[in-house]
Short mmCIF file of C-alpha atoms in Angstrom, two decimals:
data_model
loop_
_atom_site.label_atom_id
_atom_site.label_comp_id
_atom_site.label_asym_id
_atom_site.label_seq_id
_atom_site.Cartn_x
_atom_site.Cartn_y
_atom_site.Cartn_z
CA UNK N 1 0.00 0.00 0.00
CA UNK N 2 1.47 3.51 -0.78
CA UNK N 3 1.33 5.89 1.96
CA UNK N 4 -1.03 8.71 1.76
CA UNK N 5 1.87 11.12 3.53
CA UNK N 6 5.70 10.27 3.63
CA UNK N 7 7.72 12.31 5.26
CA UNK N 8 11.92 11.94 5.02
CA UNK N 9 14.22 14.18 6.68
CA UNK N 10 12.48 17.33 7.40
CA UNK N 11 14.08 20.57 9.49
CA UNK N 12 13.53 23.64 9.99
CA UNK N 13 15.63 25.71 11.74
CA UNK N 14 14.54 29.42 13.08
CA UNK N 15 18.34 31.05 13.07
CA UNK N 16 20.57 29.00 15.24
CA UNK N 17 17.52 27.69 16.93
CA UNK N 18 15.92 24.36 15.81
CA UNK N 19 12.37 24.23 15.05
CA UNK N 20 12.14 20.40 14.44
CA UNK N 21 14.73 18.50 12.97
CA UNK N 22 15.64 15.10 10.68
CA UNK N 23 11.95 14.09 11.23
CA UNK N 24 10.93 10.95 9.49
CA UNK N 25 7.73 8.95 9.20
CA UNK N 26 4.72 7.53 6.52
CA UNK N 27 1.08 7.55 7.52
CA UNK N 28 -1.37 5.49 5.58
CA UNK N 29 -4.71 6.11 4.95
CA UNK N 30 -7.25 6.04 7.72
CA UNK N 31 -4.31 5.52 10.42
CA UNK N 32 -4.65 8.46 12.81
CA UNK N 33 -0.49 9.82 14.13
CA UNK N 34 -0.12 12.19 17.46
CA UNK N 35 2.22 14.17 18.38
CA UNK N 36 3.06 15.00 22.15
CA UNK N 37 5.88 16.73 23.49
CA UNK N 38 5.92 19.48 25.74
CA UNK N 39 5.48 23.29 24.65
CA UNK N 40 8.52 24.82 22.29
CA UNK N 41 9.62 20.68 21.52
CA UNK N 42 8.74 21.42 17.85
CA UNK N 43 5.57 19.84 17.44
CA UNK N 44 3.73 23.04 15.69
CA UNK N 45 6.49 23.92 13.78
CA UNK N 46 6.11 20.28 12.26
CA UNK N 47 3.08 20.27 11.03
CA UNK N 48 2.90 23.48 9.94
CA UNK N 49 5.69 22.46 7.67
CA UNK N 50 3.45 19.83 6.39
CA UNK N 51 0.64 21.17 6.22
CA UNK N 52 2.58 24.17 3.65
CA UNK N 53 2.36 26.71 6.25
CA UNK N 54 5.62 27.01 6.55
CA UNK N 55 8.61 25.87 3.95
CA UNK N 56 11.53 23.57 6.04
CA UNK N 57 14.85 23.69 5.67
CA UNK N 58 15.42 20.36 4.04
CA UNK N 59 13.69 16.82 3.89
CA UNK N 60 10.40 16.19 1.75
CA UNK N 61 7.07 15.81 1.78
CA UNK N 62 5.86 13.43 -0.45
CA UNK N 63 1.63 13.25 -0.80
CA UNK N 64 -0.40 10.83 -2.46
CA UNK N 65 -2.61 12.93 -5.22
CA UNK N 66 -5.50 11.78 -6.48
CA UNK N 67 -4.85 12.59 -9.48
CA UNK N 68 -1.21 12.15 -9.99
CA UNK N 69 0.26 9.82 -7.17
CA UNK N 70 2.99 10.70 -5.09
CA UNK N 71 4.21 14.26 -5.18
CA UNK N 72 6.96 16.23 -3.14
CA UNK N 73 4.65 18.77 -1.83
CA UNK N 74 6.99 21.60 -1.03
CA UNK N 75 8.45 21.76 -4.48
CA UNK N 76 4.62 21.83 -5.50
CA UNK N 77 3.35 25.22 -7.09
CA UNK N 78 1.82 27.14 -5.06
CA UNK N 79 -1.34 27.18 -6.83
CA UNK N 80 -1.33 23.28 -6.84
CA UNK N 81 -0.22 23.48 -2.90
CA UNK N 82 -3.19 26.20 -2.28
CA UNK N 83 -5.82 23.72 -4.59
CA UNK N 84 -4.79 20.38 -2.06
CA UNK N 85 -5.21 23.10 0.93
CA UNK N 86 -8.97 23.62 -0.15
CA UNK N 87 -9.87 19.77 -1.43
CA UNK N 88 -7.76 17.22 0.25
CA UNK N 89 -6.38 18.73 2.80
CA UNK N 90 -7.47 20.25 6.42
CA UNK N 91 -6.09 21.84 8.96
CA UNK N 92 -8.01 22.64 12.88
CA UNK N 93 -5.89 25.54 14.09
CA UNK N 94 -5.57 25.60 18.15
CA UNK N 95 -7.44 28.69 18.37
CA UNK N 96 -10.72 28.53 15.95
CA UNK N 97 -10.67 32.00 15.48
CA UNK N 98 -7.49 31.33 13.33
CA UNK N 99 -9.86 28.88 11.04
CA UNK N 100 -12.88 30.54 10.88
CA UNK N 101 -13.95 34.23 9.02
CA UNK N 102 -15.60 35.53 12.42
CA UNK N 103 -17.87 37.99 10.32
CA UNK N 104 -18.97 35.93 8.25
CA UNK N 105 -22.09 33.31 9.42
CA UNK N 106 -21.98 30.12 10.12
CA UNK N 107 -23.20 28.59 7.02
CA UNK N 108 -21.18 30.93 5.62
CA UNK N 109 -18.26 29.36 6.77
CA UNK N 110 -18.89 25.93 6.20
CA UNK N 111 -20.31 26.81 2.57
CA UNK N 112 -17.29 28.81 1.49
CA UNK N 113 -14.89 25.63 1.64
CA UNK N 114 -17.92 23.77 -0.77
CA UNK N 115 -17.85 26.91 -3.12
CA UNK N 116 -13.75 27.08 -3.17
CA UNK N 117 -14.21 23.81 -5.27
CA UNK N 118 -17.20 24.19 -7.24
CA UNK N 119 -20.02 24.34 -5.41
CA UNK N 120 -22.71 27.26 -7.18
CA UNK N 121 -26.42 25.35 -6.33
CA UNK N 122 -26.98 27.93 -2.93
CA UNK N 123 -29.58 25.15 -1.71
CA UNK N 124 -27.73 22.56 -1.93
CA UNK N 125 -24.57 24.71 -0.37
CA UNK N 126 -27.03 26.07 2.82
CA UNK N 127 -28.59 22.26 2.58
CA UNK N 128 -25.13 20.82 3.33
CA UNK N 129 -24.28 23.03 6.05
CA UNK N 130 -27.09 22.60 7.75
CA UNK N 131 -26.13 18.84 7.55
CA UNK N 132 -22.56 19.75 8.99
CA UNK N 133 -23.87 22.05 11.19
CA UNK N 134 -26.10 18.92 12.87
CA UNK N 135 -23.52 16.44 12.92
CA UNK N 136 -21.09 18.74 14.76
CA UNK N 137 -24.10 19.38 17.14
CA UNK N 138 -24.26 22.93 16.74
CA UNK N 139 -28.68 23.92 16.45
CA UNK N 140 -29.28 24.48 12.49
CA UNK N 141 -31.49 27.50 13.93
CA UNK N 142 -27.77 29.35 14.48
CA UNK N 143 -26.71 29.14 10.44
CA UNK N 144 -27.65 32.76 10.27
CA UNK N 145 -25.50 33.82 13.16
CA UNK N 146 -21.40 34.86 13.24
CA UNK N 147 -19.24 32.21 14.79
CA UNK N 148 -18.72 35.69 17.45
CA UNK N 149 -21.62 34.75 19.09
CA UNK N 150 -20.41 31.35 19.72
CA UNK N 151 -19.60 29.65 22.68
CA UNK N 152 -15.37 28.93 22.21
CA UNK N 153 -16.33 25.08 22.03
CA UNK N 154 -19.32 25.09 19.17
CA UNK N 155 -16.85 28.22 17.39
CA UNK N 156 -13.81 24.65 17.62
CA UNK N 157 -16.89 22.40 16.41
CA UNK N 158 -17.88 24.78 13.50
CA UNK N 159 -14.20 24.99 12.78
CA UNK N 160 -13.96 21.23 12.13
CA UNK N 161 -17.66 21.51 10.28
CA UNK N 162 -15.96 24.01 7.89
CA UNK N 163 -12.84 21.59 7.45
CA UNK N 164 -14.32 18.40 6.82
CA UNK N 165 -17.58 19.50 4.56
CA UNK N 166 -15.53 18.92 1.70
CA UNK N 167 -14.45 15.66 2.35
CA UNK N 168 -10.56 15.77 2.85
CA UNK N 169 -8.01 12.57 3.07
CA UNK N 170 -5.51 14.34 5.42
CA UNK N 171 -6.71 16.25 8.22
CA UNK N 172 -4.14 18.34 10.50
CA UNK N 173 -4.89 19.18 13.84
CA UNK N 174 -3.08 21.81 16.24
CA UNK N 175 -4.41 20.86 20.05
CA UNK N 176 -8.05 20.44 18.58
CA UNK N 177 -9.29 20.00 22.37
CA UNK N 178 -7.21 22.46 24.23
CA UNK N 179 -8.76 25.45 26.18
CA UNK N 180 -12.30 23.19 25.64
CA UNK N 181 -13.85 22.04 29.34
CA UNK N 182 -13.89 18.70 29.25
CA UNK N 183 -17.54 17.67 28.63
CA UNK N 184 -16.65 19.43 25.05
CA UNK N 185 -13.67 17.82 24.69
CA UNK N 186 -15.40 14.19 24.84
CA UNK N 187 -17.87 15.36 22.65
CA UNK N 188 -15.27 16.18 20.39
CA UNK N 189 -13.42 12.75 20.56
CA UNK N 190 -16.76 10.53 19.60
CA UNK N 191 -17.10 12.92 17.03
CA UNK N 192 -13.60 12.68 15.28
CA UNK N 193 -13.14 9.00 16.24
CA UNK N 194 -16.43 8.54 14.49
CA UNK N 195 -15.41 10.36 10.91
CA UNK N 196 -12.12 8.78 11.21
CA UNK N 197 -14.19 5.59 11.12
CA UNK N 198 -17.01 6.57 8.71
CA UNK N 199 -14.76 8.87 6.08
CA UNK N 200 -11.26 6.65 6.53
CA UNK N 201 -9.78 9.75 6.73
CA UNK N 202 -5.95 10.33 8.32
CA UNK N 203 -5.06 12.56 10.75
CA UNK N 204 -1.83 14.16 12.40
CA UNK N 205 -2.87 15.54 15.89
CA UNK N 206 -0.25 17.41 17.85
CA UNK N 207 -1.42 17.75 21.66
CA UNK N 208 -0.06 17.82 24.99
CA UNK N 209 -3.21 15.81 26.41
CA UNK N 210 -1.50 11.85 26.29
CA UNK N 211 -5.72 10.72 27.36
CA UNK N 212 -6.61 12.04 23.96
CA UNK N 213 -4.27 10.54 22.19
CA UNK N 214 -5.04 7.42 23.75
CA UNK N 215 -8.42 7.38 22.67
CA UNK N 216 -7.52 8.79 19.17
CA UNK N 217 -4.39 7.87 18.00
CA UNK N 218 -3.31 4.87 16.36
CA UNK N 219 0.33 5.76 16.49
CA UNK N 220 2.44 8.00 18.45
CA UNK N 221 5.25 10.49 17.99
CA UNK N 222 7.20 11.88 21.16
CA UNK N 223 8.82 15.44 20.69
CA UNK N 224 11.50 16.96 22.65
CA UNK N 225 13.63 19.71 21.61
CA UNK N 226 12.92 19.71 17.57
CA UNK N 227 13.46 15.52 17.58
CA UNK N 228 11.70 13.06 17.61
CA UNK N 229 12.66 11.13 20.65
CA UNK N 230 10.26 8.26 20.75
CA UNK N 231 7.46 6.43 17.66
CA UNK N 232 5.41 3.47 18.03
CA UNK N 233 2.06 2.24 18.49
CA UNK N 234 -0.09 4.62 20.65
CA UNK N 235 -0.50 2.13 23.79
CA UNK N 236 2.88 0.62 23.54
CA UNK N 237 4.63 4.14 23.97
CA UNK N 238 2.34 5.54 27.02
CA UNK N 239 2.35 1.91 28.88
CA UNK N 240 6.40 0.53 28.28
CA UNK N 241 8.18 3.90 27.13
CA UNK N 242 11.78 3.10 26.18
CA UNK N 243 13.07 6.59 26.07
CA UNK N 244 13.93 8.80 29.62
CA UNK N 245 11.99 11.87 28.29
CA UNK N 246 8.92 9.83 27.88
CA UNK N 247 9.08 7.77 31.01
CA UNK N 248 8.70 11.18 32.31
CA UNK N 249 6.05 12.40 30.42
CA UNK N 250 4.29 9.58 31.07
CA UNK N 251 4.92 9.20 34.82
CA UNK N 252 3.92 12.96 35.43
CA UNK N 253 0.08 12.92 34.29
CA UNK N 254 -2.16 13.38 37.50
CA UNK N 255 -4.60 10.24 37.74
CA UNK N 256 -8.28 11.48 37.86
CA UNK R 1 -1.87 -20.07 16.42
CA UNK R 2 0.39 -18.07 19.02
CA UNK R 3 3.61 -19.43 19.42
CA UNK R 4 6.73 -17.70 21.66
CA UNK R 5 9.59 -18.76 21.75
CA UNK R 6 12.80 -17.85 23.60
CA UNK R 7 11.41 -14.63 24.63
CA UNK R 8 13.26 -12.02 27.16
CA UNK R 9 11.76 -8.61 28.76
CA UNK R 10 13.15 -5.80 30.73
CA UNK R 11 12.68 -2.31 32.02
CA UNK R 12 15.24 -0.04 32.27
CA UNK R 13 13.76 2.80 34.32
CA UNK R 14 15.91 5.69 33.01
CA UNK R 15 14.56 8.76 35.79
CA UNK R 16 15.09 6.19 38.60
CA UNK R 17 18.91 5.74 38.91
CA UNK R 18 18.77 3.76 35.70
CA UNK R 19 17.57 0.93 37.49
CA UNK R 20 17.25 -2.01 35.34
CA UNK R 21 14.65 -4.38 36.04
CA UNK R 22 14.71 -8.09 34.26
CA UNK R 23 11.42 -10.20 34.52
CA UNK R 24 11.61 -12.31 31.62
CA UNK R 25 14.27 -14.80 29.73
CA UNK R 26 13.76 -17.77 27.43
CA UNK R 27 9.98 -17.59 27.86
CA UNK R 28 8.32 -20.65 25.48
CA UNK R 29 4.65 -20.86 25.10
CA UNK R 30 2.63 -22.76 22.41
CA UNK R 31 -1.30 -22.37 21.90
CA UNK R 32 -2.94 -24.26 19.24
CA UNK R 33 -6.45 -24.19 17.79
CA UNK R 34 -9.21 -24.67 19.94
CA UNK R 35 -6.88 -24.50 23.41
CA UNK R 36 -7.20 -22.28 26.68
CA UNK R 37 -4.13 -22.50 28.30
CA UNK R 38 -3.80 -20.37 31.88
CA UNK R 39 -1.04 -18.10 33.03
CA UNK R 40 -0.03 -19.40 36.78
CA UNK R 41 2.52 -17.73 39.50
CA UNK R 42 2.20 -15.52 42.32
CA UNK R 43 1.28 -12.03 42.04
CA UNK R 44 4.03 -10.09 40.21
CA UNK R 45 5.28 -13.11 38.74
CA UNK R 46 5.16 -11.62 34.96
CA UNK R 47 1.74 -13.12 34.31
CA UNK R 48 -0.25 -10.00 33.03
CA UNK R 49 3.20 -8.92 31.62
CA UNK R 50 3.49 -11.70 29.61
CA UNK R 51 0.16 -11.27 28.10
CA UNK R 52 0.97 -7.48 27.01
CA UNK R 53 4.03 -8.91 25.25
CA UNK R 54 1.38 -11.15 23.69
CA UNK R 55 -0.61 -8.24 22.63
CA UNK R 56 1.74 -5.91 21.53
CA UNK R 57 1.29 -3.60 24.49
CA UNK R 58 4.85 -3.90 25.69
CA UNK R 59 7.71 -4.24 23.79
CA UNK R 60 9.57 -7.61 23.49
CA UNK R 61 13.30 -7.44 24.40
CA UNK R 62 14.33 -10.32 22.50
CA UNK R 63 12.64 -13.86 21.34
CA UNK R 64 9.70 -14.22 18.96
CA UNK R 65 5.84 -13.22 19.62
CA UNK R 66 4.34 -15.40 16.49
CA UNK R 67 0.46 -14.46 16.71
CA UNK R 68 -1.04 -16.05 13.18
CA UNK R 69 1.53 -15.41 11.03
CA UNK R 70 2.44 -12.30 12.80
CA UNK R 71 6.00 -11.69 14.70
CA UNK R 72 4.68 -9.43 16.93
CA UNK R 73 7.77 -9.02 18.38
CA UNK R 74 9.59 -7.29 15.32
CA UNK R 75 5.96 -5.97 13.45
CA UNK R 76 5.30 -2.50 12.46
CA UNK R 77 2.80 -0.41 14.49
CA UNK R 78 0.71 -1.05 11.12
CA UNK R 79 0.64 -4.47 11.73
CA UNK R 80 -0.11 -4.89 14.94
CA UNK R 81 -3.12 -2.55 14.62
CA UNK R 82 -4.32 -5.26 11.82
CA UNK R 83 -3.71 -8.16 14.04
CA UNK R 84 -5.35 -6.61 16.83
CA UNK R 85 -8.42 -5.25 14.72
CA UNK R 86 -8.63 -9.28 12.96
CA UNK R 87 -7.16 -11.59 14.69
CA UNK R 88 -6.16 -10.84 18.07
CA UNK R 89 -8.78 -9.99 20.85
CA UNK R 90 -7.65 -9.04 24.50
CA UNK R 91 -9.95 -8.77 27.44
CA UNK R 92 -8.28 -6.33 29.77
CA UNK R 93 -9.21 -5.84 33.88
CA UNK R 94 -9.88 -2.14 32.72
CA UNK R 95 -12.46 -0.34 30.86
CA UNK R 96 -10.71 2.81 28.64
CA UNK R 97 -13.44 4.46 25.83
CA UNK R 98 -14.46 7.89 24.81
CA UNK R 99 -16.72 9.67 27.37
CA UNK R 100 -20.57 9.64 26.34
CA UNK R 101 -20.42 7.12 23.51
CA UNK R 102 -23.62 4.25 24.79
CA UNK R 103 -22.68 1.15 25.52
CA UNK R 104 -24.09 -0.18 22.91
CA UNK R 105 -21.75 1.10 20.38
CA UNK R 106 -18.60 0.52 22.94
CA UNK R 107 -19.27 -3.20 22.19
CA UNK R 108 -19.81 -2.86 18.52
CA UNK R 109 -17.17 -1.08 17.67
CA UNK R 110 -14.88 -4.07 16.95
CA UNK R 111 -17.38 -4.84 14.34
CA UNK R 112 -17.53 -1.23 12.90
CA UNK R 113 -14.04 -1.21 12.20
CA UNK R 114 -14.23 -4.19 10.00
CA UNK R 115 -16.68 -2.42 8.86
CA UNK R 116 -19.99 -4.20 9.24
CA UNK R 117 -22.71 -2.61 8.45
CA UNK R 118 -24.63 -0.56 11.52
CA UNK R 119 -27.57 -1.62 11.90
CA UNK R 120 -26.01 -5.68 11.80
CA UNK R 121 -23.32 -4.60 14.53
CA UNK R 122 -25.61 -3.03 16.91
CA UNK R 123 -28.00 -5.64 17.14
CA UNK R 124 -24.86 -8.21 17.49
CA UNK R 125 -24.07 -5.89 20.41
CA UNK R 126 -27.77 -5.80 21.79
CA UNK R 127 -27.81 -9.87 21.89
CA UNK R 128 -24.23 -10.53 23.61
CA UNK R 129 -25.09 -7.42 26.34
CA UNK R 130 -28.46 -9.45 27.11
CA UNK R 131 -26.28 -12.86 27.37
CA UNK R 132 -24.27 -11.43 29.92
CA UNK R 133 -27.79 -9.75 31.99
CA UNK R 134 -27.04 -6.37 31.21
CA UNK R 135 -30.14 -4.54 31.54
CA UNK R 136 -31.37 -2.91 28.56
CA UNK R 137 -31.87 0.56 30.25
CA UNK R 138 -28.26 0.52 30.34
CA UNK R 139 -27.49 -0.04 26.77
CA UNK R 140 -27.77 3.64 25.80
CA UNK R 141 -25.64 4.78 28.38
CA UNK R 142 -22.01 5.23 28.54
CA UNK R 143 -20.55 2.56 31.06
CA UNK R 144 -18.15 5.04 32.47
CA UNK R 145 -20.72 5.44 35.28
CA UNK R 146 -21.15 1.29 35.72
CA UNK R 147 -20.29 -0.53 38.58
CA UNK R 148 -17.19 -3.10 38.18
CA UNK R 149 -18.90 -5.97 37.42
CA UNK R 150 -20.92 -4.21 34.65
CA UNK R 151 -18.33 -2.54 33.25
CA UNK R 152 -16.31 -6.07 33.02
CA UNK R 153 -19.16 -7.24 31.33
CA UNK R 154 -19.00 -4.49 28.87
CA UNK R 155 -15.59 -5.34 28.28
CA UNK R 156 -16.22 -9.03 28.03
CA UNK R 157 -18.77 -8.40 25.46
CA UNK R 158 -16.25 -6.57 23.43
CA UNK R 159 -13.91 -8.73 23.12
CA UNK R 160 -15.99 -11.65 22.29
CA UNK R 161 -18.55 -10.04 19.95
CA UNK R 162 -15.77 -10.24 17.24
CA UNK R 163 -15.33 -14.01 16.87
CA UNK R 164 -11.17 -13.42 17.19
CA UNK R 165 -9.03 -16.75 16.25
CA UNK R 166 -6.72 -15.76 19.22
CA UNK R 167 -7.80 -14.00 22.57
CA UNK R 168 -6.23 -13.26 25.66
CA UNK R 169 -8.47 -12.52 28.93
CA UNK R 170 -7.70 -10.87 32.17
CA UNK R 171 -9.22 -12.32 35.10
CA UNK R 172 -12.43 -12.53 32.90
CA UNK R 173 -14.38 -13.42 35.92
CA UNK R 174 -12.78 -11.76 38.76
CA UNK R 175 -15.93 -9.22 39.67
CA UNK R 176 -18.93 -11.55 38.93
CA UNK R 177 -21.66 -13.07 40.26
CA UNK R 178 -22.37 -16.69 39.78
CA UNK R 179 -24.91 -16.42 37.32
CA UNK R 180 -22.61 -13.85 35.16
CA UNK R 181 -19.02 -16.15 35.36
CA UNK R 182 -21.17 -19.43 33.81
CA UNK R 183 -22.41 -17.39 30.74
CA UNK R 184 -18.31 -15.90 30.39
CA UNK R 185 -17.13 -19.79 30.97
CA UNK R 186 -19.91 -20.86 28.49
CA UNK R 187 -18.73 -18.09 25.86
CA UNK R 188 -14.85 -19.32 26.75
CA UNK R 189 -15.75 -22.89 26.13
CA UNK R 190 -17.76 -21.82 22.62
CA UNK R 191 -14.77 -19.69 21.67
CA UNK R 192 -12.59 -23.08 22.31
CA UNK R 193 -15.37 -24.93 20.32
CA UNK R 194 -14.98 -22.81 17.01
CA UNK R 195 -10.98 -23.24 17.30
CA UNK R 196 -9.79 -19.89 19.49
CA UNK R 197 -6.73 -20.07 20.54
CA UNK R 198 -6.82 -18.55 24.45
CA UNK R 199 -4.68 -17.61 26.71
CA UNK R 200 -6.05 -16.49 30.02
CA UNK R 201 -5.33 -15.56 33.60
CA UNK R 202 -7.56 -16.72 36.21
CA UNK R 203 -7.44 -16.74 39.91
CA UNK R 204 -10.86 -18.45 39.96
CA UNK R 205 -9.43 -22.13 40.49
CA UNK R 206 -12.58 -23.69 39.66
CA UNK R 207 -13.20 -21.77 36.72
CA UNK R 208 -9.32 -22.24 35.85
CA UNK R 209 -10.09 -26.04 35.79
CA UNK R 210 -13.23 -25.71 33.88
CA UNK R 211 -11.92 -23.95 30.88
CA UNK R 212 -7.95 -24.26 30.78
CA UNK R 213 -6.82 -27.50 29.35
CA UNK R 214 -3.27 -26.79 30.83
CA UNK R 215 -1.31 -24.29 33.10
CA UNK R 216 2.00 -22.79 32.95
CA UNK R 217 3.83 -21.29 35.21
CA UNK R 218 5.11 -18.44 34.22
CA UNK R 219 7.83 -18.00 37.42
CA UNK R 220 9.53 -20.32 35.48
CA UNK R 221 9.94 -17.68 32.64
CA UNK R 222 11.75 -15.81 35.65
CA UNK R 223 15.55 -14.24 35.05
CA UNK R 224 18.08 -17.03 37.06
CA UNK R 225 19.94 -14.99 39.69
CA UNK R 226 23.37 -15.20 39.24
#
């Protein structure tokens, strides 16, 4: 099987400091890869260098196209890199005010992604949002209303609505749960584990919380310092880690 | 089906003066078709350690994990995930699922991911819960509010509602009424009938007899002290 997303290689480097560095690793399609690793290890800077945000240093990026197979994404065109960006491709920014157009309504959010590729029927656009709209649980009755008079939780929900209307392969997620109390935050989890399971779609999810990536990850990287210290399967990492910086991570959570 | 062979295990504890702790060397275990055999020793003795090696949970030192086909030992994350989702069921002393999903769908899941169809999953669910007396007003709750012995049987029901050629269980019976440990020692003993391969750790001696067609030992998996 060819991955959906290899990655060989890639650094980036902020001056003398080191964003991330020789990171390494494929993901296949419907596997779901965190990230944990504690603030400033690199883990943002990472994906925002996959996710085109941001061009590294060295190493590629190699995505599987629909239309033409594998291609190094960072010595893509940026017109071809903008077009995956708005079809295949998602990314849930930490803070949803960085993913949504807060003066713009809520349908109006979710539809723009549908009429970036194509979309012109307004009924069926306003038809599908509503349908988004309901299966991230936010009340059809707001689709009139800015995501400013949102709640921060249903403005992180309509984020993801907006994101995954269009039906992307790859989602990338920056702390999707942070800042969310925690009644949120599990409705947040059923939600993603269930599209992960309905649409097969992948996901890279960089957190700091090791219970969600328990319950959401299939596989696990562990970040310290711009490397990656520690990969494996999700369980095996957080119950026998091998590495010292993980064996603290992991013997430093609180038990609830 | 699972087949180890020369295996070793040890943690080196790397924040705690390095301290290197062996529990396993030359560990050889063979489970065929249609066997239960059950892990013996005293507490600590590596028997629920041995069983994570099984599953992939911990990470093998050295030796061979051979789990249908499957070095588990030396596999890719990939792997694993595909034995475990296929081939490999493991009925753990612990509940862990998402807040607020219903029951119901806890216990399906196995059967979503291979992706059966809802509707057929659900009611697969809906008959195993009612095998093991779950009451149905509980079904479309999330069992993070059960008591022990219902969650068990939650857990119990997920691991057997996927008919798994190998399966490894926890003290299956540990928090469980009479009535409750016959229908999990009638569902072991169908499991052996359609050719699972089990591994298991009771301390229920009775129910140990019952099911397990053999013991082992496992202090004698133990490091020799020099």
């Amino acid at each position: 099987m060819t991955p959906l997303l290899s990655v060989s290689g890639l650094s980036k480097h902020y001056g003398a400091q080191i964003g991330c560095a020789d990171v390494s690793f494929d993901l296949f399609p419907g596997e779901v890869m965190g990230i944990v690793g504690e603030s400033g290890s690199g883990k943002s800077t990472l994906l925002s260098c996959l996710a085109g945000h941001l061009v590294p240093d060295s190493g590629a990026v190699i995505y599987d196209t629909r239309a033409e197979g594998p291609r190094d994404v960072i010595t893509m065109s940026e017109p071809e890199r903008r077009m995956l960006g708005r079809t295949d491709w998602a990314f849930v920014h930490q803070n949803p005010r960085d993913g949504l157009r807060m003066a713009v309504s809520a349908g109006g959010n979710v539809g723009e992604r549908l009429m970036a590729t194509g979309a012109r029927h307004y009924g069926d656009i306003r038809a599908a949002a509503e349908d988004w709209l309901g299966r991230v649980e936010i009340d059809p009755r707001r689709i009139d209303d800015r995501p400013a008079t949102f709640s921060g939780g249903m403005q992180q929900r309509l984020q993801i609505a907006r994101n995954l209307v269009t039906g992307p392969r790859l989602v990338f997620m920056d702390e999707p749960t942070g800042g969310l109390d925690v009644s949120v935050q599990a409705r947040l989890l059923d939600l993603l584990r269930g599209l992960v399971r309905q649409m097969g779609l992948s996901a890279v999810i960089v957190t700091h919380d090791l219970a969600v990536v328990r319950l959401l990850a299939d596989r696990l990287m562990v970040m310290k310092g711009g490397f990656v210290v520690e990969a494996g399967l999700t369980d095996q990492v957080l119950d026998d880690p091998q590495h010292g910086y993980t064996q603290l991570l992991v013997s430093s959570v609180l038990q609830v | 089906m699972i087949e180890i062979t020369k295996l070793s295990k040890s943690f080196l504890m790397h924040n705690q003066g390095a301290a290197r702790i062996e529990v396993m060397r030359g560990a050889d275990l063979s489970v065929g078709p249609g066997e239960c055999v059950a892990l013996t020793g005293a507490s600590g003795a590596g028997k629920s350690t041995l069983m994570r090696l099984i599953y992939g949970n911990y990470l093998a030192g050295g030796g061979a994990i051979r789990v249908g086909g499957v070095d588990v030992a030396r596999a890719s994350p990939r792997e694993i995930i595909a034995l475990r989702r296929e081939t490999l069921g493991y009925v753990s002393q612990f509940l862990r699922v998402v807040p607020r999903v219903p029951t119901r769908e806890v216990v399906a899941e196995p059967l979503l991911v291979l992706g059966m169809p809802e509707a057929k999953a659900l009611s697969r669910a809906e008959a195993l819960l009612a095998r093991l007396n779950l009451p149905a007003p509980l079904w479309s709750l999330s069992p993070t509010t059960f008591s022990g012995g219902e969650q068990q049987r939650v857990n119990i029901a997920r691991g057997f509602v996927h008919p798994y050629p190998a399966l490894l269980l926890d003290e299956p019976t540990a928090s469980l009424d009479p009535v409750n440990r016959e229908v999990v020692l009638d569902l072991i003993e169908a499991a052996k009938a359609r050719g699972a391969a089990i591994v298991g750790i009771f301390h229920d001696a009775a129910a140990r007899a019952r099911v397990c067609g053999r013991e082992v030992d496992v202090s004698a998996f133990a490091p020799v002290s020099a």
